Amino acid sequence: MSIPVNPPSGFRDYPPEACARREFAIRAISEVYRSFGFQAIATSAVEDLAVLTGKGGGENEKLIFKILKRGEKLDEARAAGGELADLGLRFDLTLPLSRFYAKHQSLLPHPFKAFHIGPVWRAERAQKGRYREFYQCDADIIGSESPLCEVEVISAILTAFKRLGFEDVDVHLNDRGLVYAALEQAGVPEDKRGAACVALDKLDKAPRETVLAELTELAGKTAVDALQKTLMSGAENHADYEKADAARYSQLRWISQTLAQAGWSRVRVNPSLMRGLDYYTGPVFEFRHAKLSGSLGGGGRYDKLSEKFGGPAVPACGGSIGFERLLLLLEESGVAAKISGPEFCVLVFDESLREKSLALAARLRQAGKSVDLYPGTGKLKAQFKYADAKGAAVALIIGPDEAAAGAVKAKNLKTGDERMTAVEELLRSEPQSA
Ligand code: AMP
């Protein structure tokens, strides 16, 4: 049987150009997060299953890639017909952050502003923009109840989008507490409220009649009539919605107005925004772009999540950039990934001059120049082709004549100009790019 060369469905390889585009976006996002005072953290890809389950991860908990127990423990579990797995791959960055905080909080500033960029894994059906391995770029503030956290997190994410050329990102805002208050007020029984949220979440994707029918079956016509004036009232008319919980509503207004004053005018309260995860407790938000059907990112307040990890019950708020969708937008808008080539590529004339070539590369590198060295010997034509493919600005060769004269031949790969030069001159030269 031949071994497949494609990665498994939903997983991808990244050739140099794709990698360059990803690195470019990650660098821009990191720089923006840092400029807002968020500090980088990293956590392990693999977590104890106890960290990933029963913590409000909602549907995502069903998508965990589990890792089998190993050795004797696996044999014992098999014999006992018990759980065969004990570890799993993280499916988001929020649960790992909460665990991280429970462990490290005494050493961290308070409140703690963290950013966390890395891959997460979900065993879902792969399609365009939906993968089984994808990156998230999170910014979180732990330890403050202030709505300034929402303003900071949303501003940081919008600034990152802007830095990458997307100013036309809409922000939808809602509040979980306000949603539950409206459901209670409408007379939706407590045990049906979760399912009602799932049905309401479909308003953006399914016809209104379908959602109405589902809700009527769930909670009855009177409740649905009430919901039409609140959670289903559309993005503009909030008179009844506001009454469900005036304090929470006025906080949402404050967040959107404060962001508008700071120049972010595309933020609005949307009563039907649900966001899937059960761990949210207050304001929730989602970033959307006209060219994408799904969201470009999202987040919200998840107070008390750290309590589930044995830590104190601390308030927390965070947002996540859907990195893969952002990359789709970058690709579509033709942002070319520029692979920055080395300034010099040192070619190897023949085996007798190998050491001299290596010494030249080492000397230039020591002086801080970026230098590729052709890793072999062979026809110079093939070596020039290599230098070109690597995007080098200048090819350097020490042939017998140059070696005898203690000099170097430099060929500008853009203009084709060739000249003999001294190493000292190369060291003094201004950096050149291809
Ligand atoms: P969530 O943790 O489910 O709230 O997702 C946060 C962001 O990650 C979403 O806004 C999506 O843009 C992105 N996302 C979620 N699932 C996937 C996936 N399977 N592939 C790529 N991006 C995803």
Tab-separated table of C-alpha atoms and ligand atoms in Angstrom:
chain	number	residue	atom	x	y	z
A	1	MET	CA	0.000	0.000	0.000
A	2	SER	CA	1.385	3.392	-0.902
A	3	ILE	CA	1.605	5.970	1.864
A	4	PRO	CA	-0.500	9.084	1.095
A	5	VAL	CA	1.415	12.306	0.486
A	6	ASN	CA	-1.585	14.503	1.282
A	7	PRO	CA	-2.128	15.477	4.907
A	8	PRO	CA	-5.395	14.092	6.382
A	9	SER	CA	-8.644	15.894	5.561
A	10	GLY	CA	-8.894	19.255	7.303
A	11	PHE	CA	-5.124	19.449	7.855
A	12	ARG	CA	-2.782	21.373	5.618
A	13	ASP	CA	0.853	21.815	4.616
A	14	TYR	CA	2.152	25.347	4.224
A	15	PRO	CA	4.691	25.837	1.400
A	16	PRO	CA	7.090	28.791	1.838
A	17	GLU	CA	4.758	31.358	0.248
A	18	ALA	CA	1.748	30.342	2.369
A	19	CYS	CA	3.987	30.313	5.416
A	20	ALA	CA	5.258	33.808	4.590
A	21	ARG	CA	1.672	35.102	4.374
A	22	ARG	CA	0.776	33.480	7.697
A	23	GLU	CA	3.908	34.833	9.381
A	24	PHE	CA	3.195	38.305	8.031
A	25	ALA	CA	-0.342	38.245	9.488
A	26	ILE	CA	0.751	36.764	12.812
A	27	ARG	CA	3.493	39.383	13.130
A	28	ALA	CA	1.031	42.216	12.445
A	29	ILE	CA	-1.519	40.868	14.948
A	30	SER	CA	1.154	40.284	17.624
A	31	GLU	CA	2.528	43.793	17.170
A	32	VAL	CA	-0.929	45.309	17.565
A	33	TYR	CA	-1.801	43.201	20.627
A	34	ARG	CA	1.546	44.122	22.196
A	35	SER	CA	0.962	47.801	21.457
A	36	PHE	CA	-2.261	47.548	23.516
A	37	GLY	CA	-0.354	46.140	26.499
A	38	PHE	CA	-1.230	42.459	26.042
A	39	GLN	CA	1.595	40.062	26.947
A	40	ALA	CA	2.300	36.915	24.933
A	41	ILE	CA	1.742	33.533	26.552
A	42	ALA	CA	1.846	30.002	25.158
A	43	THR	CA	0.224	26.841	26.474
A	44	SER	CA	0.528	23.160	25.617
A	45	ALA	CA	-1.316	21.704	22.633
A	46	VAL	CA	-2.354	18.656	24.653
A	47	GLU	CA	-4.527	18.995	27.743
A	48	ASP	CA	-5.899	16.583	30.291
A	49	LEU	CA	-9.424	15.651	29.136
A	50	ALA	CA	-10.703	16.991	32.458
A	51	VAL	CA	-9.560	20.486	31.368
A	52	LEU	CA	-11.430	20.292	28.067
A	53	THR	CA	-14.723	18.741	29.130
A	54	GLY	CA	-17.557	20.007	31.286
A	55	LYS	CA	-16.304	23.609	31.132
A	56	GLY	CA	-18.956	25.103	28.900
A	57	GLY	CA	-17.269	24.435	25.582
A	58	GLY	CA	-20.701	23.573	24.146
A	59	GLU	CA	-20.732	21.780	20.803
A	60	ASN	CA	-16.960	22.002	20.579
A	61	GLU	CA	-16.592	19.435	23.350
A	62	LYS	CA	-18.007	16.865	20.955
A	63	LEU	CA	-15.234	17.673	18.489
A	64	ILE	CA	-12.243	16.891	20.678
A	65	PHE	CA	-9.428	14.862	19.135
A	66	LYS	CA	-8.828	12.449	21.977
A	67	ILE	CA	-5.537	10.739	22.719
A	68	LEU	CA	-5.573	7.085	23.784
A	69	LYS	CA	-4.153	6.061	27.107
A	70	ARG	CA	-0.841	4.328	26.655
A	71	GLY	CA	0.689	0.993	27.654
A	72	GLU	CA	-0.783	-0.866	30.617
A	73	LYS	CA	-3.319	1.843	31.339
A	74	LEU	CA	-4.808	1.330	27.883
A	75	ASP	CA	-4.953	-2.452	28.377
A	76	GLU	CA	-6.660	-1.964	31.750
A	77	ALA	CA	-9.175	0.499	30.315
A	78	ARG	CA	-9.945	-1.873	27.450
A	79	ALA	CA	-10.418	-4.810	29.829
A	80	ALA	CA	-12.698	-2.735	32.064
A	81	GLY	CA	-14.635	-1.311	29.093
A	82	GLY	CA	-13.894	2.169	30.445
A	83	GLU	CA	-12.747	5.479	28.859
A	84	LEU	CA	-9.838	4.716	26.572
A	85	ALA	CA	-8.570	8.287	26.296
A	86	ASP	CA	-7.097	10.519	28.983
A	87	LEU	CA	-5.755	13.481	26.988
A	88	GLY	CA	-7.037	15.638	24.146
A	89	LEU	CA	-5.927	18.397	21.751
A	90	ARG	CA	-7.154	21.858	22.773
A	91	PHE	CA	-10.151	23.038	20.708
A	92	ASP	CA	-9.817	26.680	21.658
A	93	LEU	CA	-7.373	28.890	23.535
A	94	THR	CA	-9.752	30.061	26.274
A	95	LEU	CA	-9.889	26.887	28.361
A	96	PRO	CA	-6.079	26.512	28.276
A	97	LEU	CA	-5.770	30.190	29.298
A	98	SER	CA	-8.119	29.641	32.238
A	99	ARG	CA	-6.099	26.630	33.365
A	100	PHE	CA	-2.888	28.604	32.852
A	101	TYR	CA	-4.257	31.439	34.966
A	102	ALA	CA	-5.304	29.104	37.783
A	103	LYS	CA	-1.721	27.807	37.893
A	104	HIS	CA	0.338	30.965	37.352
A	105	GLN	CA	-1.805	33.825	38.644
A	106	SER	CA	0.334	34.646	41.678
A	107	LEU	CA	3.213	35.544	39.353
A	108	LEU	CA	1.165	37.604	36.889
A	109	PRO	CA	0.250	41.309	36.860
A	110	HIS	CA	-3.273	41.996	38.044
A	111	PRO	CA	-5.440	42.433	35.987
A	112	PHE	CA	-3.649	40.275	33.439
A	113	LYS	CA	-3.756	41.138	29.726
A	114	ALA	CA	-2.690	38.095	27.713
A	115	PHE	CA	-2.400	37.302	24.061
A	116	HIS	CA	-2.194	33.797	22.813
A	117	ILE	CA	-1.650	32.721	19.194
A	118	GLY	CA	-1.488	29.112	18.111
A	119	PRO	CA	-3.171	26.133	16.503
A	120	VAL	CA	-6.316	24.484	17.847
A	121	TRP	CA	-7.949	21.262	16.664
A	122	ARG	CA	-11.571	20.301	16.102
A	123	ALA	CA	-12.786	17.016	14.586
A	124	GLU	CA	-15.313	18.659	12.291
A	125	ARG	CA	-16.129	18.131	8.651
A	126	ALA	CA	-13.603	20.054	6.618
A	127	GLN	CA	-14.735	22.573	3.989
A	128	LYS	CA	-13.521	25.911	2.618
A	129	GLY	CA	-12.595	28.109	5.591
A	130	ARG	CA	-13.330	25.259	8.035
A	131	TYR	CA	-10.440	23.060	8.953
A	132	ARG	CA	-9.572	20.504	11.580
A	133	GLU	CA	-6.379	22.311	12.450
A	134	PHE	CA	-6.575	26.087	12.479
A	135	TYR	CA	-5.038	29.040	14.242
A	136	GLN	CA	-6.674	31.377	16.691
A	137	CYS	CA	-5.293	34.710	17.849
A	138	ASP	CA	-6.765	35.583	21.229
A	139	ALA	CA	-6.536	38.667	23.414
A	140	ASP	CA	-7.928	38.378	26.937
A	141	ILE	CA	-8.117	40.437	30.104
A	142	ILE	CA	-8.465	38.478	33.338
A	143	GLY	CA	-9.308	40.077	36.663
A	144	SER	CA	-11.421	43.098	35.793
A	145	GLU	CA	-15.168	43.592	35.647
A	146	SER	CA	-14.909	46.932	33.896
A	147	PRO	CA	-16.493	47.283	30.434
A	148	LEU	CA	-13.191	48.963	29.533
A	149	CYS	CA	-12.040	45.357	28.966
A	150	GLU	CA	-14.585	44.881	26.183
A	151	VAL	CA	-13.533	48.218	24.681
A	152	GLU	CA	-9.839	47.302	24.841
A	153	VAL	CA	-10.268	43.794	23.400
A	154	ILE	CA	-12.575	44.914	20.576
A	155	SER	CA	-10.353	47.918	19.736
A	156	ALA	CA	-7.228	45.748	19.657
A	157	ILE	CA	-8.842	43.237	17.287
A	158	LEU	CA	-10.264	45.979	15.022
A	159	THR	CA	-6.845	47.647	14.950
A	160	ALA	CA	-5.281	44.335	13.892
A	161	PHE	CA	-7.816	44.020	11.059
A	162	LYS	CA	-7.129	47.611	10.045
A	163	ARG	CA	-3.360	47.027	10.062
A	164	LEU	CA	-3.952	44.185	7.590
A	165	GLY	CA	-6.064	46.403	5.344
A	166	PHE	CA	-9.601	45.640	6.553
A	167	GLU	CA	-11.376	48.695	7.910
A	168	ASP	CA	-14.822	47.472	6.844
A	169	VAL	CA	-15.324	44.975	9.666
A	170	ASP	CA	-18.697	45.082	11.459
A	171	VAL	CA	-18.994	44.345	15.153
A	172	HIS	CA	-22.208	42.836	16.536
A	173	LEU	CA	-22.681	43.180	20.279
A	174	ASN	CA	-25.060	41.483	22.671
A	175	ASP	CA	-25.202	40.335	26.293
A	176	ARG	CA	-25.833	36.788	27.482
A	177	GLY	CA	-27.512	37.996	30.692
A	178	LEU	CA	-29.793	40.229	28.662
A	179	VAL	CA	-30.704	37.310	26.380
A	180	TYR	CA	-31.628	35.148	29.367
A	181	ALA	CA	-33.628	38.019	30.919
A	182	ALA	CA	-35.594	38.413	27.663
A	183	LEU	CA	-36.225	34.660	27.469
A	184	GLU	CA	-37.425	34.640	31.088
A	185	GLN	CA	-39.639	37.649	30.496
A	186	ALA	CA	-41.153	35.942	27.441
A	187	GLY	CA	-42.005	32.940	29.637
A	188	VAL	CA	-39.598	30.458	27.999
A	189	PRO	CA	-39.139	27.700	30.623
A	190	GLU	CA	-35.672	27.568	32.161
A	191	ASP	CA	-34.850	24.137	30.744
A	192	LYS	CA	-35.740	25.320	27.221
A	193	ARG	CA	-33.655	28.507	27.229
A	194	GLY	CA	-30.463	26.856	25.956
A	195	ALA	CA	-32.330	25.264	23.044
A	196	ALA	CA	-34.082	28.575	22.332
A	197	CYS	CA	-30.661	30.262	22.029
A	198	VAL	CA	-29.542	27.575	19.579
A	199	ALA	CA	-32.710	28.202	17.499
A	200	LEU	CA	-32.282	32.005	17.641
A	201	ASP	CA	-28.657	31.627	16.565
A	202	LYS	CA	-29.953	30.364	13.214
A	203	LEU	CA	-31.718	33.665	12.426
A	204	ASP	CA	-28.772	34.805	10.298
A	205	LYS	CA	-28.626	31.605	8.277
A	206	ALA	CA	-32.134	30.113	8.060
A	207	PRO	CA	-35.454	31.663	6.933
A	208	ARG	CA	-37.261	33.503	9.746
A	209	GLU	CA	-40.312	31.177	9.407
A	210	THR	CA	-38.167	28.106	10.125
A	211	VAL	CA	-36.810	29.689	13.307
A	212	LEU	CA	-40.302	30.830	14.346
A	213	ALA	CA	-41.682	27.309	13.869
A	214	GLU	CA	-38.863	25.789	15.897
A	215	LEU	CA	-39.328	28.311	18.699
A	216	THR	CA	-43.111	27.872	18.751
A	217	GLU	CA	-42.695	24.143	19.176
A	218	LEU	CA	-40.231	24.764	21.970
A	219	ALA	CA	-41.932	27.527	23.962
A	220	GLY	CA	-45.431	28.161	22.572
A	221	LYS	CA	-46.923	31.024	20.566
A	222	THR	CA	-47.261	33.579	23.401
A	223	ALA	CA	-43.563	33.307	24.200
A	224	VAL	CA	-42.614	33.617	20.532
A	225	ASP	CA	-44.809	36.720	20.118
A	226	ALA	CA	-42.927	38.305	22.998
A	227	LEU	CA	-39.556	37.279	21.543
A	228	GLN	CA	-40.446	38.919	18.208
A	229	LYS	CA	-40.360	42.261	20.048
A	230	THR	CA	-37.071	41.571	21.847
A	231	LEU	CA	-34.535	38.994	20.662
A	232	MET	CA	-36.009	38.919	17.163
A	233	SER	CA	-36.680	42.626	16.847
A	234	GLY	CA	-33.847	43.232	14.406
A	235	ALA	CA	-30.749	45.295	14.855
A	236	GLU	CA	-32.410	48.703	15.231
A	237	ASN	CA	-35.599	48.573	17.332
A	238	HIS	CA	-34.602	47.814	20.928
A	239	ALA	CA	-37.315	49.523	22.957
A	240	ASP	CA	-38.659	46.273	24.463
A	241	TYR	CA	-35.322	44.505	24.541
A	242	GLU	CA	-33.886	47.304	26.666
A	243	LYS	CA	-36.613	46.734	29.288
A	244	ALA	CA	-35.553	43.105	29.835
A	245	ASP	CA	-32.504	44.343	31.790
A	246	ALA	CA	-31.932	48.095	31.617
A	247	ALA	CA	-28.538	47.986	33.381
A	248	ARG	CA	-27.055	45.419	31.025
A	249	TYR	CA	-28.498	47.190	28.000
A	250	SER	CA	-27.075	50.540	29.056
A	251	GLN	CA	-23.644	48.911	29.475
A	252	LEU	CA	-23.845	47.608	25.908
A	253	ARG	CA	-24.752	51.096	24.698
A	254	TRP	CA	-21.800	52.517	26.623
A	255	ILE	CA	-19.439	50.010	24.969
A	256	SER	CA	-20.708	50.762	21.454
A	257	GLN	CA	-20.739	54.531	22.006
A	258	THR	CA	-17.254	54.544	23.510
A	259	LEU	CA	-15.948	52.578	20.548
A	260	ALA	CA	-17.730	54.956	18.157
A	261	GLN	CA	-16.090	57.943	19.862
A	262	ALA	CA	-12.723	56.272	19.333
A	263	GLY	CA	-13.478	56.095	15.600
A	264	TRP	CA	-14.954	52.566	15.393
A	265	SER	CA	-18.307	53.391	13.885
A	266	ARG	CA	-19.324	49.901	12.715
A	267	VAL	CA	-20.295	48.561	16.162
A	268	ARG	CA	-23.974	47.918	16.876
A	269	VAL	CA	-26.162	46.036	19.337
A	270	ASN	CA	-27.729	42.965	17.735
A	271	PRO	CA	-30.249	41.208	20.070
A	272	SER	CA	-30.154	37.978	18.070
A	273	LEU	CA	-26.391	37.485	18.373
A	274	MET	CA	-25.999	34.342	20.504
A	275	ARG	CA	-22.466	32.974	20.113
A	276	GLY	CA	-22.297	29.266	20.772
A	277	LEU	CA	-20.159	28.768	23.829
A	278	ASP	CA	-21.910	28.222	27.149
A	279	TYR	CA	-19.123	29.756	29.199
A	280	TYR	CA	-20.016	33.326	28.266
A	281	THR	CA	-21.696	35.243	31.102
A	282	GLY	CA	-22.053	38.871	29.932
A	283	PRO	CA	-21.353	40.906	26.790
A	284	VAL	CA	-20.589	38.857	23.679
A	285	PHE	CA	-19.374	40.167	20.339
A	286	GLU	CA	-18.693	38.981	16.834
A	287	PHE	CA	-16.695	40.421	13.934
A	288	ARG	CA	-18.187	40.105	10.467
A	289	HIS	CA	-17.109	41.012	6.958
A	290	ALA	CA	-19.359	41.346	3.926
A	291	LYS	CA	-17.200	38.931	1.911
A	292	LEU	CA	-17.504	36.102	4.451
A	293	SER	CA	-20.540	34.037	5.373
A	294	GLY	CA	-19.253	33.047	8.824
A	295	SER	CA	-17.670	35.294	11.412
A	296	LEU	CA	-14.184	36.727	11.253
A	297	GLY	CA	-13.833	36.343	14.992
A	298	GLY	CA	-15.674	36.740	18.220
A	299	GLY	CA	-15.532	36.729	21.967
A	300	GLY	CA	-17.163	37.814	25.152
A	301	ARG	CA	-17.090	37.902	28.922
A	302	TYR	CA	-16.619	34.602	30.703
A	303	ASP	CA	-16.539	35.521	34.408
A	304	LYS	CA	-15.935	32.665	36.818
A	305	LEU	CA	-14.501	30.220	34.281
A	306	SER	CA	-11.247	30.084	36.273
A	307	GLU	CA	-13.240	28.860	39.292
A	308	LYS	CA	-13.786	25.616	37.441
A	309	PHE	CA	-10.017	25.119	37.518
A	310	GLY	CA	-9.822	25.469	41.266
A	311	GLY	CA	-8.719	29.089	41.055
A	312	PRO	CA	-10.569	32.095	42.462
A	313	ALA	CA	-13.703	33.266	40.629
A	314	VAL	CA	-12.226	36.066	38.559
A	315	PRO	CA	-13.938	38.140	35.897
A	316	ALA	CA	-12.558	37.704	32.386
A	317	CYS	CA	-13.198	38.947	28.880
A	318	GLY	CA	-11.551	37.932	25.632
A	319	GLY	CA	-11.768	37.903	21.885
A	320	SER	CA	-10.455	35.638	19.177
A	321	ILE	CA	-9.527	36.315	15.566
A	322	GLY	CA	-10.606	33.568	13.157
A	323	PHE	CA	-7.181	33.532	11.580
A	324	GLU	CA	-7.926	31.192	8.642
A	325	ARG	CA	-10.829	33.307	7.449
A	326	LEU	CA	-8.709	36.407	7.761
A	327	LEU	CA	-6.143	34.681	5.534
A	328	LEU	CA	-8.840	33.853	2.980
A	329	LEU	CA	-9.671	37.562	2.878
A	330	LEU	CA	-5.994	38.464	2.541
A	331	GLU	CA	-5.596	36.027	-0.344
A	332	GLU	CA	-8.752	37.254	-2.068
A	333	SER	CA	-7.739	40.876	-1.773
A	334	GLY	CA	-4.466	39.970	-3.474
A	335	VAL	CA	-2.138	40.810	-0.596
A	336	ALA	CA	0.905	39.039	-1.945
A	337	ALA	CA	3.080	37.223	0.481
A	338	LYS	CA	6.483	38.657	-0.094
A	339	ILE	CA	9.118	36.123	0.753
A	340	SER	CA	12.059	38.224	1.799
A	341	GLY	CA	15.125	36.658	0.253
A	342	PRO	CA	18.639	36.934	1.673
A	343	GLU	CA	20.821	39.867	0.687
A	344	PHE	CA	23.608	37.556	-0.516
A	345	CYS	CA	23.795	34.041	-1.852
A	346	VAL	CA	27.330	32.637	-1.803
A	347	LEU	CA	27.921	30.118	-4.585
A	348	VAL	CA	30.504	27.347	-4.349
A	349	PHE	CA	32.830	27.389	-7.376
A	350	ASP	CA	34.259	23.929	-6.717
A	351	GLU	CA	35.242	21.640	-3.869
A	352	SER	CA	38.722	23.178	-3.530
A	353	LEU	CA	37.115	26.566	-2.787
A	354	ARG	CA	34.381	25.291	-0.464
A	355	GLU	CA	36.055	26.436	2.754
A	356	LYS	CA	36.747	29.907	1.350
A	357	SER	CA	33.074	30.231	0.359
A	358	LEU	CA	31.966	29.097	3.793
A	359	ALA	CA	34.359	31.559	5.470
A	360	LEU	CA	32.980	34.403	3.326
A	361	ALA	CA	29.388	33.541	4.331
A	362	ALA	CA	30.398	33.307	7.993
A	363	ARG	CA	32.131	36.689	7.911
A	364	LEU	CA	29.165	38.436	6.312
A	365	ARG	CA	26.726	36.736	8.701
A	366	GLN	CA	28.822	37.831	11.674
A	367	ALA	CA	28.431	41.397	10.467
A	368	GLY	CA	24.651	40.923	10.539
A	369	LYS	CA	24.107	40.375	6.807
A	370	SER	CA	21.579	37.788	5.667
A	371	VAL	CA	23.461	35.204	3.672
A	372	ASP	CA	22.441	31.985	2.013
A	373	LEU	CA	25.174	29.503	1.070
A	374	TYR	CA	24.541	27.088	-1.778
A	375	PRO	CA	24.513	23.795	0.097
A	376	GLY	CA	26.550	21.746	-2.365
A	377	THR	CA	28.757	22.093	-5.416
A	378	GLY	CA	27.874	21.641	-9.036
A	379	LYS	CA	27.219	23.632	-12.173
A	380	LEU	CA	27.229	27.367	-11.575
A	381	LYS	CA	24.148	27.702	-13.778
A	382	ALA	CA	22.125	25.571	-11.363
A	383	GLN	CA	23.537	27.568	-8.457
A	384	PHE	CA	22.484	30.887	-10.024
A	385	LYS	CA	19.026	29.419	-10.557
A	386	TYR	CA	18.934	28.520	-6.870
A	387	ALA	CA	19.995	32.045	-5.849
A	388	ASP	CA	17.240	33.488	-8.037
A	389	ALA	CA	14.602	31.111	-6.643
A	390	LYS	CA	15.596	32.109	-3.124
A	391	GLY	CA	15.105	35.774	-3.958
A	392	ALA	CA	18.704	36.770	-3.196
A	393	ALA	CA	19.781	40.272	-4.244
A	394	VAL	CA	23.414	39.518	-4.970
A	395	ALA	CA	25.275	36.288	-5.818
A	396	LEU	CA	28.870	36.043	-4.598
A	397	ILE	CA	31.491	33.726	-6.075
A	398	ILE	CA	35.081	33.048	-5.159
A	399	GLY	CA	36.643	31.409	-8.199
A	400	PRO	CA	40.388	30.704	-8.647
A	401	ASP	CA	41.079	34.282	-9.906
A	402	GLU	CA	39.235	35.904	-7.017
A	403	ALA	CA	40.912	33.544	-4.523
A	404	ALA	CA	44.335	34.506	-5.901
A	405	ALA	CA	43.484	38.208	-5.672
A	406	GLY	CA	41.825	37.902	-2.219
A	407	ALA	CA	38.639	39.269	-3.750
A	408	VAL	CA	35.032	38.278	-4.440
A	409	LYS	CA	32.935	38.410	-7.590
A	410	ALA	CA	29.539	39.990	-6.952
A	411	LYS	CA	26.665	39.657	-9.411
A	412	ASN	CA	23.602	41.812	-8.919
A	413	LEU	CA	20.802	39.389	-9.765
A	414	LYS	CA	18.358	42.123	-10.701
A	415	THR	CA	20.551	44.128	-13.087
A	416	GLY	CA	22.976	41.371	-14.082
A	417	ASP	CA	25.950	43.675	-13.289
A	418	GLU	CA	29.099	41.827	-12.280
A	419	ARG	CA	32.148	43.225	-10.569
A	420	MET	CA	35.150	42.230	-8.506
A	421	THR	CA	35.013	43.590	-5.012
A	422	ALA	CA	36.627	43.263	-1.586
A	423	VAL	CA	34.905	41.630	1.392
A	424	GLU	CA	35.379	44.871	3.350
A	425	GLU	CA	33.387	46.701	0.744
A	426	LEU	CA	30.536	44.194	0.990
A	427	LEU	CA	30.556	44.647	4.751
A	428	ARG	CA	30.297	48.405	4.370
A	429	SER	CA	27.595	48.268	1.697
A	430	GLU	CA	24.026	49.361	2.342
A	431	PRO	CA	21.655	46.361	2.554
A	432	GLN	CA	20.295	45.434	-0.884
A	433	SER	CA	17.066	43.704	-1.651
A	434	ALA	CA	16.026	41.702	-4.684
B	1	AMP	P1	-15.142	29.818	18.349
B	1	AMP	O1	-14.040	29.408	19.297
B	1	AMP	O2	-15.970	28.655	17.878
B	1	AMP	O3	-15.939	30.981	18.855
B	1	AMP	O4	-14.409	30.322	17.017
B	1	AMP	C1	-13.650	31.490	16.977
B	1	AMP	C2	-13.290	31.810	15.558
B	1	AMP	O5	-12.519	30.749	15.009
B	1	AMP	C3	-14.520	31.919	14.666
B	1	AMP	O6	-14.911	33.247	14.563
B	1	AMP	C4	-14.080	31.354	13.330
B	1	AMP	O7	-13.689	32.395	12.457
B	1	AMP	C5	-12.877	30.502	13.654
B	1	AMP	N1	-13.178	29.072	13.458
B	1	AMP	C6	-14.023	28.297	14.155
B	1	AMP	N2	-14.026	27.047	13.685
B	1	AMP	C7	-13.150	27.004	12.653
B	1	AMP	C8	-12.678	25.984	11.757
B	1	AMP	N3	-13.108	24.738	11.820
B	1	AMP	N4	-11.762	26.325	10.829
B	1	AMP	C9	-11.298	27.583	10.750
B	1	AMP	N5	-11.684	28.585	11.561
B	1	AMP	C10	-12.606	28.312	12.511
